[in-house]
mmCIF file of C-alpha atoms and ligand atoms in Angstrom:
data_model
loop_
_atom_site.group_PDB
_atom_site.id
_atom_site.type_symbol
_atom_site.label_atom_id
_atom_site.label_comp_id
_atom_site.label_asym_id
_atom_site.label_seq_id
_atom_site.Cartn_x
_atom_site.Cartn_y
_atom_site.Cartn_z
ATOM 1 C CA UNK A 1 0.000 0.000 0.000
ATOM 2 C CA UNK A 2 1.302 3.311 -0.667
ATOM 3 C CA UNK A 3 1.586 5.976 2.032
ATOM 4 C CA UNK A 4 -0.980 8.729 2.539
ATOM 5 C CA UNK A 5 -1.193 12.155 1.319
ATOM 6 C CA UNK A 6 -0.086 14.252 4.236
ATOM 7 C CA UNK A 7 -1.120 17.831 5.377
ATOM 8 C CA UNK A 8 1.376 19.425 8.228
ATOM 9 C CA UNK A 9 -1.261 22.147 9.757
ATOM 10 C CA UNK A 10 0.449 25.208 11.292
ATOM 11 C CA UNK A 11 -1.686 27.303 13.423
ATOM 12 C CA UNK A 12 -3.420 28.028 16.475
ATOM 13 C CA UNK A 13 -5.023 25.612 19.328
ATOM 14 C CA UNK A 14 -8.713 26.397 20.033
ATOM 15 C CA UNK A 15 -9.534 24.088 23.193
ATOM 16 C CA UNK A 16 -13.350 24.178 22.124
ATOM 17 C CA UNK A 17 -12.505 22.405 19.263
ATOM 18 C CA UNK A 18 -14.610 24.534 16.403
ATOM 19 C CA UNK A 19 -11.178 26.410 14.540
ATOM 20 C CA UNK A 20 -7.626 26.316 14.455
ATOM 21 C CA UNK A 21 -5.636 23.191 14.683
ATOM 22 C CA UNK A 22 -8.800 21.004 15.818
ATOM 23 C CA UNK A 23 -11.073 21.791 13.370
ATOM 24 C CA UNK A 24 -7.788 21.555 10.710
ATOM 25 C CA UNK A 25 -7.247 18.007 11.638
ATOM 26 C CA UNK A 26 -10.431 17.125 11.580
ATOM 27 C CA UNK A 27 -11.184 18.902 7.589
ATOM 28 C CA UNK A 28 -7.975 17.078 6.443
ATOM 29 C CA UNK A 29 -9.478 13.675 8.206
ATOM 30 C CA UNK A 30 -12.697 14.018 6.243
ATOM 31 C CA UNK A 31 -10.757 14.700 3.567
ATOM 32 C CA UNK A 32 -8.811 11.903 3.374
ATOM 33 C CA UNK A 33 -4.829 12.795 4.528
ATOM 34 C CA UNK A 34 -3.222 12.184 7.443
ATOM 35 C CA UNK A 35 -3.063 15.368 9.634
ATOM 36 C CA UNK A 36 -0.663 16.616 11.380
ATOM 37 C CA UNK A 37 0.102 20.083 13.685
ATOM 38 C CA UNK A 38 2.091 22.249 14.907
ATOM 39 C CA UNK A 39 1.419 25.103 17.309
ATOM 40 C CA UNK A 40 2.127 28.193 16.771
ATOM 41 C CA UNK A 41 -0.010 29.641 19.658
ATOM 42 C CA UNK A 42 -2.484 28.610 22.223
ATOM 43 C CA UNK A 43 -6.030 30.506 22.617
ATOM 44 C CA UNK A 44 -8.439 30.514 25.392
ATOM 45 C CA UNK A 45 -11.932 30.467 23.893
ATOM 46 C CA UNK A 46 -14.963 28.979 23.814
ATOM 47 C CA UNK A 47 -17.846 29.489 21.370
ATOM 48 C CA UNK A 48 -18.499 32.490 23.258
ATOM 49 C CA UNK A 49 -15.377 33.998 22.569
ATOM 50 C CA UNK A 50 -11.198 34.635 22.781
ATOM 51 C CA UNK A 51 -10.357 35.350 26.078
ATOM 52 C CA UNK A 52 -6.608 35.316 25.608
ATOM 53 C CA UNK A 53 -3.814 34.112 23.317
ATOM 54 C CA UNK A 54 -0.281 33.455 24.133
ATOM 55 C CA UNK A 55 1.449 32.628 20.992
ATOM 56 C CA UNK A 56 4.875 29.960 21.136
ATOM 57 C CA UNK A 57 8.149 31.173 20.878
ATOM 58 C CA UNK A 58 9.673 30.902 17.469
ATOM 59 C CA UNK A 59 12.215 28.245 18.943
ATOM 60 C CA UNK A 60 9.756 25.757 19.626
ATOM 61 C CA UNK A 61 7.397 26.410 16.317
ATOM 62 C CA UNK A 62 10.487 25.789 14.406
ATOM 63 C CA UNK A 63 11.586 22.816 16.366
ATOM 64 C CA UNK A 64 8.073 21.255 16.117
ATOM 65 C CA UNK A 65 7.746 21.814 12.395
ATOM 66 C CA UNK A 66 11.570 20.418 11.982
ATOM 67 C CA UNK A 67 10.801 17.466 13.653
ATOM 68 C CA UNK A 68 8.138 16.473 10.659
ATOM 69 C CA UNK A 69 9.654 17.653 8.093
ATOM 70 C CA UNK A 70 12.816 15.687 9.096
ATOM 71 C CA UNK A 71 10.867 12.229 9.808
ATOM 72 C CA UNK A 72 7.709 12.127 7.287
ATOM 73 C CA UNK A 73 6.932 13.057 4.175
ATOM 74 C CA UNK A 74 4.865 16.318 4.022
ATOM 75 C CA UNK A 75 2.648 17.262 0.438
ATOM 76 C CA UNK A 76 0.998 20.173 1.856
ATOM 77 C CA UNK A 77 1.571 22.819 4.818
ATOM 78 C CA UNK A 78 -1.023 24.672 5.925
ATOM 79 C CA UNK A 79 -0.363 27.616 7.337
ATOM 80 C CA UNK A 80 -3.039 29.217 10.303
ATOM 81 C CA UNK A 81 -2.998 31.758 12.982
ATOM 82 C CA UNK A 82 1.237 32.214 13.831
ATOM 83 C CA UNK A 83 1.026 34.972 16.780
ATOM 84 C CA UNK A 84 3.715 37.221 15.828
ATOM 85 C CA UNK A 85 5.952 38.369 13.065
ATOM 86 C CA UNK A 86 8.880 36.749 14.633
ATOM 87 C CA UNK A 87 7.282 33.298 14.399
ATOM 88 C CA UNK A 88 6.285 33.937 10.733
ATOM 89 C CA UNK A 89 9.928 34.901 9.487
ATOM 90 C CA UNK A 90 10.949 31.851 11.673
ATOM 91 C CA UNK A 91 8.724 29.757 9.794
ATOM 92 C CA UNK A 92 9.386 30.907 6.468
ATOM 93 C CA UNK A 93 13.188 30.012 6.955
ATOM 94 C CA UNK A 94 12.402 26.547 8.002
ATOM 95 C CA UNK A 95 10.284 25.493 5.157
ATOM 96 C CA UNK A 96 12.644 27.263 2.905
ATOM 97 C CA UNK A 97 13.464 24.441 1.535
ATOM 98 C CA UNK A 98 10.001 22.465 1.344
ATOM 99 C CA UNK A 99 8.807 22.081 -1.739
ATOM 100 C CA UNK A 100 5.086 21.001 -1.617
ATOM 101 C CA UNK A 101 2.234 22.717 -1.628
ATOM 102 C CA UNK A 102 1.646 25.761 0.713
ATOM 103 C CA UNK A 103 -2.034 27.198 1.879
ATOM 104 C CA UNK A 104 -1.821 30.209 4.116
ATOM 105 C CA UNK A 105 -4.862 31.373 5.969
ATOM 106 C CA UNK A 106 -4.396 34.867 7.350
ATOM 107 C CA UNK A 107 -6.138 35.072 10.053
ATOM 108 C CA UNK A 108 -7.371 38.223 11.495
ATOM 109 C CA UNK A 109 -10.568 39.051 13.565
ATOM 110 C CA UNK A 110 -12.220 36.234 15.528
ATOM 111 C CA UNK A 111 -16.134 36.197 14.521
ATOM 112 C CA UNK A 112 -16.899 37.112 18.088
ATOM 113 C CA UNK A 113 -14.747 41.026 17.309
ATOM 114 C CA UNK A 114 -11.265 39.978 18.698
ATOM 115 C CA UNK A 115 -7.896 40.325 17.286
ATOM 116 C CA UNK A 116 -6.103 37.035 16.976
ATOM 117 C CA UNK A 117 -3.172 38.347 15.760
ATOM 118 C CA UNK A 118 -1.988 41.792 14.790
ATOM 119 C CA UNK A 119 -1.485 44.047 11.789
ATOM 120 C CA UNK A 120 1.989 43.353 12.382
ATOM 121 C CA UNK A 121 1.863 39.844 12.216
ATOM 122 C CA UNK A 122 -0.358 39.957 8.524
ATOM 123 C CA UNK A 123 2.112 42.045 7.238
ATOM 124 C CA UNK A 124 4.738 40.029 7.702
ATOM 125 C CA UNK A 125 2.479 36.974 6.328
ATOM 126 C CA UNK A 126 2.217 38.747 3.434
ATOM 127 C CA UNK A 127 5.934 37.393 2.346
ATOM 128 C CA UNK A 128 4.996 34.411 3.020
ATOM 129 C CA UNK A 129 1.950 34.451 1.155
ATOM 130 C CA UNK A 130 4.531 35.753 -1.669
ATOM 131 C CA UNK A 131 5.242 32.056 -1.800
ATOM 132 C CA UNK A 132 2.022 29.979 -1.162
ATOM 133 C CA UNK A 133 0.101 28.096 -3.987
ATOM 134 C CA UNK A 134 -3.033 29.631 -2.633
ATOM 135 C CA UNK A 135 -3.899 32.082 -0.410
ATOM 136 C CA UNK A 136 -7.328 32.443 1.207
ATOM 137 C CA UNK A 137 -8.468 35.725 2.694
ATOM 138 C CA UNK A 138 -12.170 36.799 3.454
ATOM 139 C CA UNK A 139 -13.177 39.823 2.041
ATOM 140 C CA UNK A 140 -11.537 42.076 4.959
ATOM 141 C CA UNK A 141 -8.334 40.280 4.606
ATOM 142 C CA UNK A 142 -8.181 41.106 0.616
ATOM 143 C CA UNK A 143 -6.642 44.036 0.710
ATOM 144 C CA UNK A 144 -3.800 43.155 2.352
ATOM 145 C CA UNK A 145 -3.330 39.641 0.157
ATOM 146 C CA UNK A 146 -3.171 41.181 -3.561
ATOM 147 C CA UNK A 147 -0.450 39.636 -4.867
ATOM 148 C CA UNK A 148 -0.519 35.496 -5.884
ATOM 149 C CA UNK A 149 -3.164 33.235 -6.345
ATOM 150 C CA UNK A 150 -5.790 33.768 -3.861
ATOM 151 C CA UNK A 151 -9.179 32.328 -2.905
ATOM 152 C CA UNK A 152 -11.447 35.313 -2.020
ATOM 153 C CA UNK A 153 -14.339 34.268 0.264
ATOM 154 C CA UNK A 154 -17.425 36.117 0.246
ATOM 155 C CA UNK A 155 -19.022 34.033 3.643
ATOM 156 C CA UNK A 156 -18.908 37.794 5.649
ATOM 157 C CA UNK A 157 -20.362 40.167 2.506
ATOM 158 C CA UNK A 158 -23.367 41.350 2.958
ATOM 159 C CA UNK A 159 -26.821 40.487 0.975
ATOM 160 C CA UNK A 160 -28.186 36.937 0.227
ATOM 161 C CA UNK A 161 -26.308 35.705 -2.704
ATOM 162 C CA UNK A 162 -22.577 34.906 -1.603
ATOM 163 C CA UNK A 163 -19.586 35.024 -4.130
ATOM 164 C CA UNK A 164 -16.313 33.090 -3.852
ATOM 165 C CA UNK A 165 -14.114 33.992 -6.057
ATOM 166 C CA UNK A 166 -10.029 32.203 -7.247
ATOM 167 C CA UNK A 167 -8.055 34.823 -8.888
ATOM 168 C CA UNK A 168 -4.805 34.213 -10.662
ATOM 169 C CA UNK A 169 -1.098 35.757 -9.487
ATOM 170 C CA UNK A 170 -2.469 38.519 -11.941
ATOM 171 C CA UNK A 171 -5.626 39.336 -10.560
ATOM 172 C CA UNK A 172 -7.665 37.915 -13.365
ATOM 173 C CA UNK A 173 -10.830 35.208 -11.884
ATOM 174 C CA UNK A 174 -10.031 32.019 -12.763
ATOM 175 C CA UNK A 175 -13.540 30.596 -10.913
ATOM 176 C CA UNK A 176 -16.503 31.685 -8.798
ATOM 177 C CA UNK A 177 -19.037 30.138 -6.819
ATOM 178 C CA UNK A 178 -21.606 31.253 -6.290
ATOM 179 C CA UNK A 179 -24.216 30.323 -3.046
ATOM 180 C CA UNK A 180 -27.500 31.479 -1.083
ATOM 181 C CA UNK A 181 -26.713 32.751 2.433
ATOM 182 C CA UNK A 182 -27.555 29.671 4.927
ATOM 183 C CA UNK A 183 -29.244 30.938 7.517
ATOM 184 C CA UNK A 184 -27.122 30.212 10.825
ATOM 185 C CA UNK A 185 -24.972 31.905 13.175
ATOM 186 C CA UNK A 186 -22.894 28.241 13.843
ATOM 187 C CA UNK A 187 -20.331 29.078 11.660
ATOM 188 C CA UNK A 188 -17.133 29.380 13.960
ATOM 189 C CA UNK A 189 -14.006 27.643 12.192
ATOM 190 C CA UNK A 190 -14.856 27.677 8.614
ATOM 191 C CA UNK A 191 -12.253 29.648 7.599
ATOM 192 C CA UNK A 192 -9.930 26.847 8.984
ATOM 193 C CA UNK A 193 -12.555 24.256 8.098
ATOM 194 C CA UNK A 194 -12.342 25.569 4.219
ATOM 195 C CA UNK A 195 -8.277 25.857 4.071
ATOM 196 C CA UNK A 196 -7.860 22.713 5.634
ATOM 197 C CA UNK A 197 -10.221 20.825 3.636
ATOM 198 C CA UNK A 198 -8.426 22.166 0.206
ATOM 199 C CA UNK A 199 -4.995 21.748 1.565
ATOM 200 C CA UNK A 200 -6.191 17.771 2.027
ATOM 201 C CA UNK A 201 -7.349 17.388 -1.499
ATOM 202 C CA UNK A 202 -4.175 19.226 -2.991
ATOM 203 C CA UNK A 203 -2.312 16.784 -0.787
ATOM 204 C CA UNK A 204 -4.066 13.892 -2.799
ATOM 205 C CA UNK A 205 -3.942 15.527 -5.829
ATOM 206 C CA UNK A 206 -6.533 17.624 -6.726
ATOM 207 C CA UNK A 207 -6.392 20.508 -8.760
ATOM 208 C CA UNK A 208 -6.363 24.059 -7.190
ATOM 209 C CA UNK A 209 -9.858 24.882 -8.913
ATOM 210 C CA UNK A 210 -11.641 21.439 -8.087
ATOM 211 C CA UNK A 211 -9.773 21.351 -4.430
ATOM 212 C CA UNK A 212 -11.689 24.787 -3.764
ATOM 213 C CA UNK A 213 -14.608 23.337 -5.096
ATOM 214 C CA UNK A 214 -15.122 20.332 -2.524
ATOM 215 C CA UNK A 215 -13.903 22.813 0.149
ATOM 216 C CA UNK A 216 -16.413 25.305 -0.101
ATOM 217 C CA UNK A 217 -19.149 22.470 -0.837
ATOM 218 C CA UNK A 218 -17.891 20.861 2.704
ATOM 219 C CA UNK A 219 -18.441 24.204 4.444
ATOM 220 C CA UNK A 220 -21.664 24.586 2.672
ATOM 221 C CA UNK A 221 -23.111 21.268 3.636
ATOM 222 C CA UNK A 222 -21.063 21.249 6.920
ATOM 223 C CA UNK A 223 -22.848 25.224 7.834
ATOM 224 C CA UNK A 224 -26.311 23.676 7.357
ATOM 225 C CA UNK A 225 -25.449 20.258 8.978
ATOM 226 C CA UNK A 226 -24.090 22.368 12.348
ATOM 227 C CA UNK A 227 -27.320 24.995 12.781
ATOM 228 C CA UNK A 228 -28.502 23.261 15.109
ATOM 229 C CA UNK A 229 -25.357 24.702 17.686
ATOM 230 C CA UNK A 230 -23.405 23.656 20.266
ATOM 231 C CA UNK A 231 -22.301 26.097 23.364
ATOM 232 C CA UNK A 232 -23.976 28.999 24.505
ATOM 233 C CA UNK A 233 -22.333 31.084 21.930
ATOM 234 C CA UNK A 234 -21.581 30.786 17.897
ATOM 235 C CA UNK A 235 -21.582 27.187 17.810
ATOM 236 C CA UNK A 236 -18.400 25.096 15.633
ATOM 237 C CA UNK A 237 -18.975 23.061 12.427
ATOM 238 C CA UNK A 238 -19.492 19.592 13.889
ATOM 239 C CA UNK A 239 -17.362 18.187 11.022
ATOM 240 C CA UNK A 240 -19.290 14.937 11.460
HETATM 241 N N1 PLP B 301 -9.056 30.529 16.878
HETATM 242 C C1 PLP B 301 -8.056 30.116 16.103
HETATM 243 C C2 PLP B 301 -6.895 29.431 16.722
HETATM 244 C C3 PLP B 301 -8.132 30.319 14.725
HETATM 245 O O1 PLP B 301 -7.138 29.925 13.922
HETATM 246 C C4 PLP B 301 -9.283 30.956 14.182
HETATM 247 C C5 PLP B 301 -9.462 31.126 12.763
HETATM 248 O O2 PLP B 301 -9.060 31.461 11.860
HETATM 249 C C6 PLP B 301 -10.289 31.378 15.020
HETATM 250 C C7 PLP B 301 -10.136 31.147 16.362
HETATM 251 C C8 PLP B 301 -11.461 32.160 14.535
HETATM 252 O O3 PLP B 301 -12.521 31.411 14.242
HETATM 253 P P1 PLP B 301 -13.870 32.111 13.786
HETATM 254 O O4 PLP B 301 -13.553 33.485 13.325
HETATM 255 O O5 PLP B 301 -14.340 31.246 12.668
HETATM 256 O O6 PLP B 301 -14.781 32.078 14.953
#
């Protein structure tokens, strides 16, 4: 039998289980590769909100990521919330070198209104982006993500009919989807959900436009699945 596709997830821990590296592991499960993290930082949140983040020091990311890289086999990295700049230009020398497929998810504003990482830290994701296969910023992210091949995601515009959109390095759209609004407020994680899910099909070979495809379909299906909530808050996908 031959191995499995692999995903190495990069991110932040959400004990709740609804986003970062638990909902990652749990899109690249469903999505058939083997999962595997690294933590950048650790929140404290529920799905009523972030209550505090404390991100690693760039030391141990590094060491954590080195010790995959240097044992298994890794087709994709996916890269999630990293804390601070210094942990994002200490990532970005370690996989230097690695050659697969790279997703970065730049993470900014929790649903619930807080910061999980600063303007500082995007900025500096922004060279790393530079280098990703696909990039995948919601429509307040954009802005800062305008060079490379990004997936735009239209889940927080406003109005009924929501628009995802893949542009090419120039700027040109390659595909859209297009999608009714689904009624729920359930919807913490998809961000991670959705980049996790495509960085598991890229790892088994999908094609950037059909790996965005099943993504966003999964997030669909998984939005409406999960309205029923869970926690007092904005419930998780349930990923089930
Ligand atoms: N916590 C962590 C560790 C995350 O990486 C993210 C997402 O990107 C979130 C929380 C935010 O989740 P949401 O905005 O979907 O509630």
């Amino acid at each position: 039998m031959h191995r499995p596709p692999t995903v190495l997830a990069i991110g932040g821990s959400d004990p709740s289980g609804g986003a970062g590296i638990q909902a990652d592991l749990k899109a690249i499960q469903v999505h058939g590769a083997y999962g595997m993290a690294a933590i950048a930082a650790l929140t404290v949140q529920n799905t009523l909100g972030v209550l505090s983040v404390r991100e690693v020091e760039p030391a141990w990311l590094v060491a954590q990521v080195r010790a995959v890289l240097d044992d298994i086999p890794v087709d994709v990295i996916k890269v999630g919330m990293l804390g601070s700049p210094a942990n994002v230009r200490a990532l970005s020398r370690a996989i230097a070198g690695f050659r697969g497929a790279l997703v970065v998810d730049p993470v900014g504003i929790a649903k619930g209104g807080r910061a999980l990482q600063g303007e500082d830290t995007l900025r500096a994701l922004q060279e790393l982006a530079g280098r990703a296969t696909v990039v995948t910023p919601n429509l307040e992210e954009a802005w800062a993500f305008r060079e490379g091949v990004r997936l735009i995601k239209g889940g927080h515009g406003e109005g009924e009919l929501l628009v995802d959109r893949l542009l090419d390095a120039q700027g040109r759209e390659t595909a859209r989807w297009e999608h009714p609004r689904i009624p729920s407020v359930h919807t913490h994680g998809t961000g991670c959900t959705l980049a996790s899910a495509l960085a598991a099909r890229l790892a088994c070979g999908d094609p950037l436009p059909g790996a965005c495809s099943t993504a966003i379909c999964y997030v669909q299906a998984q939005i409406a699945a999960s309205s029923a909530g869970l926690g007092r808050g904005r419930g998780p996908l349930w990923q089930l």
